[in-house]
PDB file of C-alpha atoms in Angstrom:
ATOM      1  CA  UNK A 499     180.242 142.204 206.232  1.00 60.00           C
ATOM      2  CA  UNK A 500     177.479 140.668 203.776  1.00 93.00           C
ATOM      3  CA  UNK A 501     178.264 143.164 200.736  1.00 97.00           C
ATOM      4  CA  UNK A 502     181.828 143.524 200.731  1.00 97.00           C
ATOM      5  CA  UNK A 503     183.038 147.024 199.528  1.00 97.00           C
ATOM      6  CA  UNK A 504     184.784 145.554 196.474  1.00 98.00           C
ATOM      7  CA  UNK A 505     181.935 144.534 195.089  1.00 98.00           C
ATOM      8  CA  UNK A 506     179.865 145.771 192.054  1.00 98.00           C
ATOM      9  CA  UNK A 507     175.771 145.350 192.309  1.00 98.00           C
ATOM     10  CA  UNK A 508     173.346 146.531 189.847  1.00 98.00           C
ATOM     11  CA  UNK A 509     170.642 149.061 190.682  1.00 97.00           C
ATOM     12  CA  UNK A 510     168.224 146.390 189.465  1.00 97.00           C
ATOM     13  CA  UNK A 511     169.467 143.763 192.022  1.00 98.00           C
ATOM     14  CA  UNK A 512     167.981 142.320 195.316  1.00 98.00           C
ATOM     15  CA  UNK A 513     169.912 140.931 196.993  1.00 98.00           C
ATOM     16  CA  UNK A 514     168.814 139.387 200.961  1.00 97.00           C
ATOM     17  CA  UNK A 515     170.023 141.793 204.099  1.00 97.00           C
ATOM     18  CA  UNK A 516     171.145 138.085 204.934  1.00 97.00           C
ATOM     19  CA  UNK A 517     172.748 137.054 202.046  1.00 98.00           C
ATOM     20  CA  UNK A 518     176.946 137.439 201.900  1.00 98.00           C
ATOM     21  CA  UNK A 519     178.333 139.134 198.383  1.00 98.00           C
ATOM     22  CA  UNK A 520     182.257 138.728 198.391  1.00 98.00           C
ATOM     23  CA  UNK A 521     185.349 141.084 197.522  1.00 98.00           C
ATOM     24  CA  UNK A 522     184.978 141.904 193.428  1.00 98.00           C
ATOM     25  CA  UNK A 523     182.098 139.871 192.684  1.00 98.00           C
ATOM     26  CA  UNK A 524     180.030 141.630 190.586  1.00 98.00           C
ATOM     27  CA  UNK A 525     176.129 141.022 190.181  1.00 98.00           C
ATOM     28  CA  UNK A 526     175.239 142.426 187.235  1.00 98.00           C
ATOM     29  CA  UNK A 527     171.096 143.455 185.788  1.00 97.00           C
ATOM     30  CA  UNK A 528     167.594 141.539 187.718  1.00 98.00           C
ATOM     31  CA  UNK A 529     169.283 139.239 190.135  1.00 98.00           C
ATOM     32  CA  UNK A 530     167.540 138.393 193.374  1.00 98.00           C
ATOM     33  CA  UNK A 531     169.395 136.490 195.584  1.00 98.00           C
ATOM     34  CA  UNK A 532     167.606 134.399 198.379  1.00 98.00           C
ATOM     35  CA  UNK A 533     168.490 134.476 202.477  1.00 98.00           C
ATOM     36  CA  UNK A 534     172.131 133.183 204.057  1.00 98.00           C
ATOM     37  CA  UNK A 535     173.691 132.241 200.083  1.00 98.00           C
ATOM     38  CA  UNK A 536     177.054 133.582 199.910  1.00 98.00           C
ATOM     39  CA  UNK A 537     178.894 134.449 196.231  1.00 98.00           C
ATOM     40  CA  UNK A 538     182.427 133.987 196.639  1.00 98.00           C
ATOM     41  CA  UNK A 539     184.889 136.742 195.443  1.00 98.00           C
ATOM     42  CA  UNK A 540     185.569 137.143 191.837  1.00 98.00           C
ATOM     43  CA  UNK A 541     182.527 135.687 191.451  1.00 98.00           C
ATOM     44  CA  UNK A 542     179.733 136.563 188.457  1.00 98.00           C
ATOM     45  CA  UNK A 543     175.951 136.956 188.555  1.00 98.00           C
ATOM     46  CA  UNK A 544     174.630 137.617 185.617  1.00 98.00           C
ATOM     47  CA  UNK A 545     170.073 138.909 185.031  1.00 93.00           C
ATOM     48  CA  UNK A 546     167.431 137.837 184.883  1.00 98.00           C
ATOM     49  CA  UNK A 547     168.369 135.250 187.808  1.00 98.00           C
ATOM     50  CA  UNK A 548     166.854 134.140 190.829  1.00 98.00           C
ATOM     51  CA  UNK A 549     168.937 132.619 192.741  1.00 98.00           C
ATOM     52  CA  UNK A 550     167.212 130.795 196.183  1.00 98.00           C
ATOM     53  CA  UNK A 551     168.225 130.475 200.061  1.00 98.00           C
ATOM     54  CA  UNK A 552     171.369 128.676 201.503  1.00 98.00           C
ATOM     55  CA  UNK A 553     173.261 128.403 197.707  1.00 98.00           C
ATOM     56  CA  UNK A 554     177.417 128.821 197.926  1.00 98.00           C
ATOM     57  CA  UNK A 555     177.924 130.606 194.225  1.00 98.00           C
ATOM     58  CA  UNK A 556     182.349 129.994 194.019  1.00 98.00           C
ATOM     59  CA  UNK A 557     185.226 131.669 193.529  1.00 98.00           C
ATOM     60  CA  UNK A 558     185.131 132.864 189.402  1.00 98.00           C
ATOM     61  CA  UNK A 559     182.293 130.869 188.551  1.00 98.00           C
ATOM     62  CA  UNK A 560     179.773 132.242 186.065  1.00 98.00           C
ATOM     63  CA  UNK A 561     176.555 132.588 186.870  1.00 98.00           C
ATOM     64  CA  UNK A 562     173.512 133.471 184.925  1.00 98.00           C
ATOM     65  CA  UNK A 563     175.185 134.708 181.710  1.00 97.00           C
ATOM     66  CA  UNK A 564     173.725 134.715 178.068  1.00 97.00           C
ATOM     67  CA  UNK A 565     173.227 131.348 175.965  1.00 98.00           C
ATOM     68  CA  UNK A 566     175.784 129.560 173.980  1.00 96.00           C
ATOM     69  CA  UNK A 567     173.247 129.714 170.851  1.00 95.00           C
ATOM     70  CA  UNK A 568     173.891 131.182 167.380  1.00 93.00           C
ATOM     71  CA  UNK A 569     169.656 131.915 167.432  1.00 92.00           C
ATOM     72  CA  UNK A 570     169.887 134.079 170.200  1.00 94.00           C
ATOM     73  CA  UNK A 571     169.541 137.805 170.412  1.00 94.00           C
ATOM     74  CA  UNK A 572     169.414 138.933 173.320  1.00 94.00           C
ATOM     75  CA  UNK A 573     166.078 137.812 174.312  1.00 94.00           C
ATOM     76  CA  UNK A 574     165.217 138.079 178.048  1.00 92.00           C
ATOM     77  CA  UNK A 575     165.181 134.628 179.012  1.00 98.00           C
ATOM     78  CA  UNK A 576     165.995 133.202 182.950  1.00 98.00           C
ATOM     79  CA  UNK A 577     168.148 131.103 185.149  1.00 98.00           C
ATOM     80  CA  UNK A 578     165.648 129.877 187.907  1.00 98.00           C
ATOM     81  CA  UNK A 579     168.077 128.109 191.037  1.00 99.00           C
ATOM     82  CA  UNK A 580     166.681 126.664 194.352  1.00 98.00           C
ATOM     83  CA  UNK A 581     167.826 126.372 197.520  1.00 99.00           C
ATOM     84  CA  UNK A 582     170.963 124.728 199.034  1.00 99.00           C
ATOM     85  CA  UNK A 583     173.678 124.367 195.908  1.00 99.00           C
ATOM     86  CA  UNK A 584     176.982 124.087 195.976  1.00 98.00           C
ATOM     87  CA  UNK A 585     178.140 125.900 193.006  1.00 98.00           C
ATOM     88  CA  UNK A 586     182.405 125.312 193.457  1.00 98.00           C
ATOM     89  CA  UNK A 587     184.891 127.526 191.658  1.00 98.00           C
ATOM     90  CA  UNK A 588     185.344 127.870 187.786  1.00 98.00           C
ATOM     91  CA  UNK A 589     180.992 126.721 187.047  1.00 98.00           C
ATOM     92  CA  UNK A 590     178.969 128.239 184.344  1.00 98.00           C
ATOM     93  CA  UNK A 591     175.248 128.322 184.500  1.00 98.00           C
ATOM     94  CA  UNK A 592     173.582 129.825 181.828  1.00 98.00           C
ATOM     95  CA  UNK A 593     170.037 131.488 180.454  1.00 98.00           C
ATOM     96  CA  UNK A 594     167.498 129.475 178.348  1.00 98.00           C
ATOM     97  CA  UNK A 595     166.421 130.368 175.422  1.00 97.00           C
ATOM     98  CA  UNK A 596     163.311 131.435 173.372  1.00 94.00           C
ATOM     99  CA  UNK A 597     162.926 127.792 171.575  1.00 90.00           C
ATOM    100  CA  UNK A 598     163.303 126.143 175.146  1.00 90.00           C
ATOM    101  CA  UNK A 599     160.685 127.798 176.864  1.00 86.00           C
ATOM    102  CA  UNK A 600     162.856 130.367 178.324  1.00 96.00           C
ATOM    103  CA  UNK A 601     164.231 128.994 181.014  1.00 97.00           C
ATOM    104  CA  UNK A 602     167.360 126.859 182.877  1.00 98.00           C
ATOM    105  CA  UNK A 603     166.323 125.316 185.993  1.00 98.00           C
ATOM    106  CA  UNK A 604     168.296 124.287 188.748  1.00 98.00           C
ATOM    107  CA  UNK A 605     166.607 122.715 191.654  1.00 98.00           C
ATOM    108  CA  UNK A 606     167.733 121.934 195.509  1.00 99.00           C
ATOM    109  CA  UNK A 607     170.902 120.583 197.373  1.00 98.00           C
ATOM    110  CA  UNK A 608     172.722 120.086 194.051  1.00 99.00           C
ATOM    111  CA  UNK A 609     177.147 120.040 194.085  1.00 98.00           C
ATOM    112  CA  UNK A 610     178.653 120.885 190.990  1.00 99.00           C
ATOM    113  CA  UNK A 611     182.639 120.740 191.296  1.00 98.00           C
ATOM    114  CA  UNK A 612     184.504 122.830 189.616  1.00 98.00           C
ATOM    115  CA  UNK A 613     184.925 123.712 186.144  1.00 98.00           C
ATOM    116  CA  UNK A 614     181.763 121.952 185.179  1.00 98.00           C
ATOM    117  CA  UNK A 615     179.246 123.683 182.372  1.00 98.00           C
ATOM    118  CA  UNK A 616     174.982 123.501 182.635  1.00 98.00           C
ATOM    119  CA  UNK A 617     174.069 124.476 179.014  1.00 98.00           C
ATOM    120  CA  UNK A 618     171.174 126.743 178.033  1.00 98.00           C
ATOM    121  CA  UNK A 619     167.349 125.556 178.697  1.00 98.00           C
ATOM    122  CA  UNK A 620     168.654 122.563 181.083  1.00 98.00           C
ATOM    123  CA  UNK A 621     166.757 121.141 183.926  1.00 98.00           C
ATOM    124  CA  UNK A 622     168.506 119.536 187.223  1.00 98.00           C
ATOM    125  CA  UNK A 623     166.631 117.867 190.075  1.00 98.00           C
ATOM    126  CA  UNK A 624     167.721 117.709 193.330  1.00 98.00           C
ATOM    127  CA  UNK A 625     170.855 116.480 195.038  1.00 98.00           C
ATOM    128  CA  UNK A 626     172.485 115.916 191.777  1.00 98.00           C
ATOM    129  CA  UNK A 627     176.486 115.650 191.506  1.00 98.00           C
ATOM    130  CA  UNK A 628     178.260 116.802 188.601  1.00 99.00           C
ATOM    131  CA  UNK A 629     182.524 115.953 189.722  1.00 98.00           C
ATOM    132  CA  UNK A 630     185.314 118.472 187.945  1.00 98.00           C
ATOM    133  CA  UNK A 631     184.683 119.354 184.175  1.00 98.00           C
ATOM    134  CA  UNK A 632     181.554 117.037 183.382  1.00 98.00           C
ATOM    135  CA  UNK A 633     179.549 119.388 180.907  1.00 98.00           C
ATOM    136  CA  UNK A 634     175.778 119.374 179.714  1.00 98.00           C
ATOM    137  CA  UNK A 635     175.187 121.050 176.339  1.00 98.00           C
ATOM    138  CA  UNK A 636     171.834 122.471 175.681  1.00 98.00           C
ATOM    139  CA  UNK A 637     168.330 121.330 176.655  1.00 98.00           C
ATOM    140  CA  UNK A 638     170.119 118.613 178.446  1.00 98.00           C
ATOM    141  CA  UNK A 639     167.642 116.764 181.921  1.00 98.00           C
ATOM    142  CA  UNK A 640     168.954 115.640 185.033  1.00 98.00           C
ATOM    143  CA  UNK A 641     166.699 113.475 186.885  1.00 98.00           C
ATOM    144  CA  UNK A 642     166.722 113.154 190.908  1.00 98.00           C
ATOM    145  CA  UNK A 643     169.818 112.097 192.214  1.00 98.00           C
ATOM    146  CA  UNK A 644     171.774 111.530 189.751  1.00 98.00           C
ATOM    147  CA  UNK A 645     175.938 110.989 189.823  1.00 98.00           C
ATOM    148  CA  UNK A 646     178.176 112.146 186.944  1.00 98.00           C
ATOM    149  CA  UNK A 647     181.710 111.158 187.220  1.00 98.00           C
ATOM    150  CA  UNK A 648     184.904 113.713 185.959  1.00 98.00           C
ATOM    151  CA  UNK A 649     185.153 114.517 182.507  1.00 98.00           C
ATOM    152  CA  UNK A 650     181.444 113.300 181.367  1.00 98.00           C
ATOM    153  CA  UNK A 651     180.058 115.325 178.142  1.00 98.00           C
ATOM    154  CA  UNK A 652     176.211 115.367 177.665  1.00 98.00           C
ATOM    155  CA  UNK A 653     174.946 115.941 174.082  1.00 97.00           C
ATOM    156  CA  UNK A 654     171.983 117.885 174.283  1.00 97.00           C
ATOM    157  CA  UNK A 655     168.066 116.851 174.104  1.00 97.00           C
ATOM    158  CA  UNK A 656     169.243 114.035 176.258  1.00 98.00           C
ATOM    159  CA  UNK A 657     167.902 112.856 179.679  1.00 98.00           C
ATOM    160  CA  UNK A 658     169.217 110.973 182.331  1.00 98.00           C
ATOM    161  CA  UNK A 659     166.972 109.260 184.583  1.00 98.00           C
ATOM    162  CA  UNK A 660     166.576 109.490 188.004  1.00 98.00           C
ATOM    163  CA  UNK A 661     169.351 107.363 190.565  1.00 98.00           C
ATOM    164  CA  UNK A 662     171.814 106.674 187.485  1.00 98.00           C
ATOM    165  CA  UNK A 663     175.223 106.832 187.815  1.00 98.00           C
ATOM    166  CA  UNK A 664     177.335 107.688 184.729  1.00 98.00           C
ATOM    167  CA  UNK A 665     181.281 107.212 185.546  1.00 97.00           C
ATOM    168  CA  UNK A 666     184.039 109.213 184.636  1.00 97.00           C
ATOM    169  CA  UNK A 667     185.283 110.312 181.026  1.00 96.00           C
ATOM    170  CA  UNK A 668     181.724 108.781 179.224  1.00 97.00           C
ATOM    171  CA  UNK A 669     179.915 110.922 176.459  1.00 96.00           C
ATOM    172  CA  UNK A 670     176.950 110.144 176.055  1.00 97.00           C
ATOM    173  CA  UNK A 671     174.595 110.829 173.068  1.00 96.00           C
ATOM    174  CA  UNK A 672     171.169 108.962 174.142  1.00 96.00           C
ATOM    175  CA  UNK A 673     168.981 109.021 176.889  1.00 98.00           C
ATOM    176  CA  UNK A 674     169.821 107.062 179.978  1.00 98.00           C
ATOM    177  CA  UNK A 675     167.525 105.071 182.059  1.00 98.00           C
ATOM    178  CA  UNK A 676     167.157 105.348 185.371  1.00 98.00           C
ATOM    179  CA  UNK A 677     168.513 103.148 188.484  1.00 98.00           C
ATOM    180  CA  UNK A 678     171.275 101.788 186.346  1.00 98.00           C
ATOM    181  CA  UNK A 679     175.552 102.134 186.248  1.00 98.00           C
ATOM    182  CA  UNK A 680     176.635 103.587 182.510  1.00 97.00           C
ATOM    183  CA  UNK A 681     179.959 104.128 181.204  1.00 94.00           C
ATOM    184  CA  UNK A 682     180.877 104.996 176.908  1.00 94.00           C
ATOM    185  CA  UNK A 683     180.851 106.833 174.752  1.00 90.00           C
ATOM    186  CA  UNK A 684     178.390 107.053 172.108  1.00 81.00           C
ATOM    187  CA  UNK A 685     178.204 103.860 170.035  1.00 83.00           C
ATOM    188  CA  UNK A 686     180.180 101.929 172.568  1.00 90.00           C
ATOM    189  CA  UNK A 687     178.187 103.204 175.740  1.00 93.00           C
ATOM    190  CA  UNK A 688     177.565 100.194 178.152  1.00 95.00           C
ATOM    191  CA  UNK A 689     175.443  99.664 180.652  1.00 96.00           C
ATOM    192  CA  UNK A 690     175.977  98.308 183.677  1.00 95.00           C
ATOM    193  CA  UNK A 691     173.550  96.759 185.675  1.00 96.00           C
ATOM    194  CA  UNK A 692     171.291  98.459 188.363  1.00 98.00           C
ATOM    195  CA  UNK A 693     173.041 100.906 190.582  1.00 98.00           C
ATOM    196  CA  UNK A 694     172.565  98.434 193.657  1.00 97.00           C
ATOM    197  CA  UNK A 695     174.889 100.206 196.157  1.00 96.00           C
ATOM    198  CA  UNK A 696     173.767 104.184 195.101  1.00 96.00           C
ATOM    199  CA  UNK A 697     170.006 102.571 195.255  1.00 98.00           C
ATOM    200  CA  UNK A 698     170.933 100.952 198.740  1.00 97.00           C
ATOM    201  CA  UNK A 699     172.626 104.131 199.882  1.00 96.00           C
ATOM    202  CA  UNK A 700     169.976 106.756 199.344  1.00 95.00           C
ATOM    203  CA  UNK A 701     167.754 104.022 201.591  1.00 97.00           C
ATOM    204  CA  UNK A 702     165.606 102.010 198.899  1.00 97.00           C
ATOM    205  CA  UNK A 703     164.498  98.610 200.473  1.00 98.00           C
ATOM    206  CA  UNK A 704     166.340  95.452 199.255  1.00 97.00           C
ATOM    207  CA  UNK A 705     162.910  94.227 198.100  1.00 98.00           C
ATOM    208  CA  UNK A 706     162.266  97.137 195.512  1.00 98.00           C
ATOM    209  CA  UNK A 707     165.824  96.218 193.524  1.00 98.00           C
ATOM    210  CA  UNK A 708     165.235  93.007 193.709  1.00 98.00           C
ATOM    211  CA  UNK A 709     162.519  93.610 191.461  1.00 98.00           C
ATOM    212  CA  UNK A 710     164.433  96.522 189.693  1.00 98.00           C
ATOM    213  CA  UNK A 711     167.048  93.739 188.738  1.00 98.00           C
ATOM    214  CA  UNK A 712     164.649  91.039 187.643  1.00 98.00           C
ATOM    215  CA  UNK A 713     163.226  94.287 185.250  1.00 98.00           C
ATOM    216  CA  UNK A 714     166.828  94.665 184.399  1.00 97.00           C
ATOM    217  CA  UNK A 715     167.225  91.427 183.000  1.00 97.00           C
ATOM    218  CA  UNK A 716     163.676  91.337 181.084  1.00 97.00           C
ATOM    219  CA  UNK A 717     164.749  94.430 179.622  1.00 97.00           C
ATOM    220  CA  UNK A 718     168.380  94.482 179.015  1.00 95.00           C
ATOM    221  CA  UNK A 719     169.039  90.735 178.577  1.00 94.00           C
ATOM    222  CA  UNK A 720     166.045  89.054 176.983  1.00 94.00           C
ATOM    223  CA  UNK A 721     167.556  89.444 173.527  1.00 91.00           C
ATOM    224  CA  UNK A 722     164.675  87.171 171.758  1.00 93.00           C
ATOM    225  CA  UNK A 723     162.346  90.102 172.853  1.00 96.00           C
ATOM    226  CA  UNK A 724     161.298  93.148 171.195  1.00 96.00           C
ATOM    227  CA  UNK A 725     161.896  96.209 173.217  1.00 96.00           C
ATOM    228  CA  UNK A 726     158.242  96.539 173.309  1.00 96.00           C
ATOM    229  CA  UNK A 727     157.480  93.381 174.134  1.00 97.00           C
ATOM    230  CA  UNK A 728     159.419  93.324 176.860  1.00 98.00           C
ATOM    231  CA  UNK A 729     158.430  96.389 178.334  1.00 98.00           C
ATOM    232  CA  UNK A 730     154.759  94.123 178.094  1.00 98.00           C
ATOM    233  CA  UNK A 731     156.331  91.497 179.773  1.00 98.00           C
ATOM    234  CA  UNK A 732     158.102  93.245 182.458  1.00 98.00           C
ATOM    235  CA  UNK A 733     154.892  95.056 183.866  1.00 98.00           C
ATOM    236  CA  UNK A 734     153.025  91.864 183.806  1.00 98.00           C
ATOM    237  CA  UNK A 735     155.824  89.732 186.054  1.00 98.00           C
ATOM    238  CA  UNK A 736     156.122  92.638 188.898  1.00 98.00           C
ATOM    239  CA  UNK A 737     152.924  94.771 188.614  1.00 97.00           C
ATOM    240  CA  UNK A 738     153.142  96.528 192.123  1.00 96.00           C
ATOM    241  CA  UNK A 739     156.271  98.334 192.131  1.00 98.00           C
ATOM    242  CA  UNK A 740     156.732 102.262 190.789  1.00 98.00           C
ATOM    243  CA  UNK A 741     160.042 101.850 190.383  1.00 98.00           C
ATOM    244  CA  UNK A 742     159.742  99.338 187.624  1.00 98.00           C
ATOM    245  CA  UNK A 743     156.976 101.087 186.184  1.00 98.00           C
ATOM    246  CA  UNK A 744     158.998 104.276 186.038  1.00 98.00           C
ATOM    247  CA  UNK A 745     162.276 102.756 184.508  1.00 98.00           C
ATOM    248  CA  UNK A 746     159.059 101.375 181.649  1.00 98.00           C
ATOM    249  CA  UNK A 747     157.873 104.592 181.413  1.00 98.00           C
ATOM    250  CA  UNK A 748     160.890 106.506 180.997  1.00 98.00           C
ATOM    251  CA  UNK A 749     161.274 103.683 177.804  1.00 98.00           C
ATOM    252  CA  UNK A 750     157.941 104.878 176.465  1.00 97.00           C
ATOM    253  CA  UNK A 751     158.218 108.415 176.482  1.00 97.00           C
ATOM    254  CA  UNK A 752     161.988 108.111 174.826  1.00 97.00           C
ATOM    255  CA  UNK A 753     161.933 110.608 171.540  1.00 95.00           C
ATOM    256  CA  UNK A 754     165.748 110.304 171.083  1.00 95.00           C
ATOM    257  CA  UNK A 755     166.001 106.727 172.017  1.00 96.00           C
ATOM    258  CA  UNK A 756     167.004 105.099 174.924  1.00 96.00           C
ATOM    259  CA  UNK A 757     170.849 103.659 175.274  1.00 95.00           C
ATOM    260  CA  UNK A 758     170.209  99.204 175.586  1.00 91.00           C
ATOM    261  CA  UNK A 759     173.675  98.349 175.601  1.00 90.00           C
ATOM    262  CA  UNK A 760     175.259  96.169 178.583  1.00 91.00           C
ATOM    263  CA  UNK A 761     178.159  94.794 179.525  1.00 78.00           C
ATOM    264  CA  UNK A 762     178.347  91.417 179.635  1.00 59.00           C
ATOM    265  CA  UNK A 763     176.021  89.434 182.496  1.00 48.00           C
TER     266      UNK A 763
END
């Protein structure tokens, strides 16, 4: 039976006929649930929330609840979730705030493991993995193919660049550039190098990885250069690589500051 008889469904909810709502689940308010999405027993989905196709929302998760923000006064903000996401048991995802353009946005094909938390106004790309108990404060941005280890905590307004891996127990208070491996907390954050294994797994060519490694050495391991000069030198020496340009532009667009400390070469 697509909708279990014990589920509580608000009259304002719109549920696709192919979606499944489990026992004792609660669908509260203006919620739209797309084709083949499964809401497991005892999950709570609150609106305004829009959920796409083929998502799986685990038992006891709380999706679309109001933001944990002292300034929130009940404004009609929203949560938008794409397709093919796995939202496991006890995950919490909150709607946006007025100061954050009113929405939290999650892309496609992500996995949020048990007890992960995504706060108000976050933007999550595609193919992101958050391991157990990883936590995002408000206004955090995770780009495509980011992986967060267990118990990672990320400060509000931080960005994590594409294809980056953040090791378990890390505490992030600055922007983390794309394509790297990072571990540590606050003033002990360290970047080990380019995420070569992860990039190969995602099909990036050896030539591109080699160019990123070269760029990394210029930016991170040339202490005699100021950052602005290192970025210029990087583009001069590697002018024909879109990924290197993405790395440089990440530094140039950062408002919070980017982690630059590294482990020993």
